[in-house]
Amino acid sequence: MTRPPYPSARLCSAADDRGRSLRPSASQGFAAFQLLYEHKYLRYAQERLGSLALGHGAVVAAFSALSAIWAEVLGRSCPGTVSWQVLGHTVSAVRSASVCPSIDVDALYEVLPVLQADAVLLRDRLGMSLSGAADLMGVDESALVVLQRLADRSLDEA
């Protein structure tokens, strides 16, 4: 009678599979990113669009676009900046395509460059901390300070 083969190959294979499942996959990384930023993105989009429904739709569309290019986004030097740009472009597209009533936030984006207006919106309108707003936009805190100072000067002159 022969002994059954030792199941070492199957044990090693199972151990390898367990090891792989502990490492986050790209989709797990994206899911974590989405969980971390979804609420903050929604607050921004809702404020920009003046509507929770439109804001939600814009955020869903932005995350859908990001998921399609996630590997490329992660290869960039600052994924947060790319993600913020995708959200901003998506919100602007929804704003242009929708019949939205004019809201007071529109005035910011009419007189300021987009990043300066975003800085003012996040810090002044939504009350975000310097570090929180900088993280959300994917910029250094010092860059956000500069953006906000430039915006303040422009608004004082307007």
Coordinates of C-alpha atoms in Angstrom, one line a residue:
M1 CA 0.0 0.0 0.0
T2 CA 1.5 3.4 -0.9
R3 CA 1.2 6.4 1.3
P4 CA -0.8 9.3 0.0
P5 CA 1.5 12.1 -1.2
Y6 CA 2.4 14.6 1.4
P7 CA 0.2 17.7 1.0
S8 CA 3.1 20.2 1.3
A9 CA 2.5 21.7 -2.1
R10 CA -1.1 22.4 -1.2
L11 CA -0.2 23.8 2.2
C12 CA 2.4 26.1 0.7
S13 CA 0.0 27.2 -1.9
A14 CA -2.7 28.0 0.7
A15 CA -0.2 29.9 2.7
D16 CA 0.8 31.9 -0.3
D17 CA -2.8 32.7 -1.0
R18 CA -3.3 33.8 2.6
G19 CA -0.3 36.1 2.3
R20 CA -1.6 37.7 -0.9
S21 CA -5.0 38.4 0.7
L22 CA -3.3 40.3 3.5
R23 CA -1.7 42.7 1.0
P24 CA -4.1 45.4 -0.2
S25 CA -5.0 45.1 -3.8
A26 CA -5.5 48.1 -6.0
S27 CA -9.2 47.8 -5.6
Q28 CA -8.9 47.5 -1.8
G29 CA -6.7 50.6 -1.9
F30 CA -9.2 52.5 -4.0
A31 CA -12.0 51.4 -1.7
A32 CA -10.0 52.7 1.3
F33 CA -9.4 56.0 -0.5
Q34 CA -13.1 56.3 -1.3
L35 CA -14.1 55.7 2.3
L36 CA -11.6 58.2 3.5
Y37 CA -12.6 61.0 1.1
E38 CA -16.2 60.4 0.0
H39 CA -17.9 62.5 2.7
K40 CA -15.5 65.4 2.3
Y41 CA -15.8 65.3 -1.5
L42 CA -19.6 65.3 -1.1
R43 CA -19.5 68.3 1.2
Y44 CA -17.5 70.2 -1.4
A45 CA -19.6 69.1 -4.4
Q46 CA -22.8 69.9 -2.6
E47 CA -21.6 73.4 -1.7
R48 CA -20.4 74.0 -5.2
L49 CA -23.6 72.8 -6.8
G50 CA -26.1 73.9 -4.3
S51 CA -27.8 70.5 -4.3
L52 CA -27.2 67.3 -2.3
A53 CA -28.5 65.2 -5.3
L54 CA -26.3 66.9 -7.8
G55 CA -23.3 66.8 -5.4
H56 CA -23.9 63.1 -4.9
G57 CA -24.1 62.4 -8.6
A58 CA -20.9 64.4 -9.2
V59 CA -19.0 62.5 -6.5
V60 CA -20.2 59.1 -7.8
A61 CA -19.1 60.1 -11.3
A62 CA -15.7 61.4 -10.0
F63 CA -15.0 58.1 -8.1
S64 CA -16.1 56.1 -11.2
A65 CA -13.6 58.1 -13.3
L66 CA -10.9 57.7 -10.7
S67 CA -11.4 53.9 -10.4
A68 CA -10.9 53.6 -14.2
I69 CA -7.4 55.2 -13.9
W70 CA -6.5 54.3 -10.4
A71 CA -3.3 52.5 -11.3
E72 CA -2.1 55.6 -13.2
V73 CA -3.2 57.9 -10.4
L74 CA -1.1 55.9 -7.9
G75 CA 1.9 56.2 -10.3
R76 CA 1.8 60.0 -10.1
S77 CA 4.0 61.9 -7.6
C78 CA 0.9 63.3 -5.9
P79 CA -2.3 61.1 -6.3
G80 CA -4.3 63.5 -4.1
T81 CA -3.8 66.3 -6.5
V82 CA -4.9 64.2 -9.5
S83 CA -8.0 63.0 -7.5
W84 CA -8.9 66.6 -6.6
Q85 CA -8.5 67.7 -10.2
V86 CA -10.8 64.9 -11.3
L87 CA -13.4 65.9 -8.7
G88 CA -13.1 69.6 -9.7
H89 CA -13.6 68.9 -13.4
T90 CA -16.5 66.6 -12.7
V91 CA -18.2 69.1 -10.5
S92 CA -17.7 71.9 -13.1
A93 CA -19.1 69.6 -15.8
V94 CA -22.2 68.9 -13.7
R95 CA -22.6 72.6 -13.0
S96 CA -22.4 73.4 -16.7
A97 CA -24.7 70.6 -17.8
S98 CA -27.4 71.1 -15.1
V99 CA -30.1 73.7 -14.7
C100 CA -28.9 75.0 -11.4
P101 CA -30.0 78.2 -9.8
S102 CA -27.2 80.7 -9.4
I103 CA -25.7 80.4 -5.9
D104 CA -23.4 82.8 -4.0
V105 CA -20.5 80.3 -4.4
D106 CA -20.6 80.9 -8.1
A107 CA -19.2 84.4 -7.5
L108 CA -16.0 83.0 -6.1
Y109 CA -15.4 80.9 -9.2
E110 CA -16.1 83.9 -11.4
V111 CA -13.5 86.1 -9.9
L112 CA -10.8 83.7 -8.7
P113 CA -8.8 80.9 -10.3
V114 CA -10.3 77.5 -9.5
L115 CA -7.7 76.4 -6.9
Q116 CA -7.9 79.7 -5.0
A117 CA -11.7 79.5 -5.0
D118 CA -11.4 75.9 -3.8
A119 CA -9.2 77.0 -0.9
V120 CA -11.6 79.7 0.1
L121 CA -14.6 77.3 -0.1
L122 CA -12.9 74.6 1.9
R123 CA -11.4 76.9 4.6
D124 CA -14.0 79.7 4.9
R125 CA -17.3 78.1 3.8
L126 CA -16.8 74.6 5.0
G127 CA -14.6 75.4 8.0
M128 CA -11.9 72.9 7.3
S129 CA -8.6 73.1 9.0
L130 CA -5.5 74.0 7.1
S131 CA -4.2 70.5 7.2
G132 CA -7.5 69.0 6.3
A133 CA -8.1 71.2 3.3
A134 CA -4.5 70.8 2.1
D135 CA -4.8 67.0 2.3
L136 CA -8.1 67.0 0.5
M137 CA -6.7 69.1 -2.4
G138 CA -3.5 67.1 -2.5
V139 CA -1.2 70.1 -1.8
D140 CA 1.2 71.2 0.9
E141 CA -0.1 73.3 3.7
S142 CA 2.3 76.1 2.6
A143 CA 0.8 76.0 -0.9
L144 CA -2.7 76.3 0.5
V145 CA -1.7 79.3 2.6
V146 CA -0.4 81.0 -0.5
L147 CA -3.6 80.1 -2.5
Q148 CA -5.7 81.6 0.3
R149 CA -3.7 84.7 0.6
L150 CA -3.8 85.3 -3.1
A151 CA -7.6 84.8 -3.0
D152 CA -8.0 87.2 -0.1
R153 CA -6.0 89.9 -2.0
S154 CA -8.1 89.4 -5.1
L155 CA -11.3 89.5 -3.2
D156 CA -10.3 92.6 -1.3
E157 CA -9.6 94.3 -4.7
A158 CA -12.8 93.2 -6.3

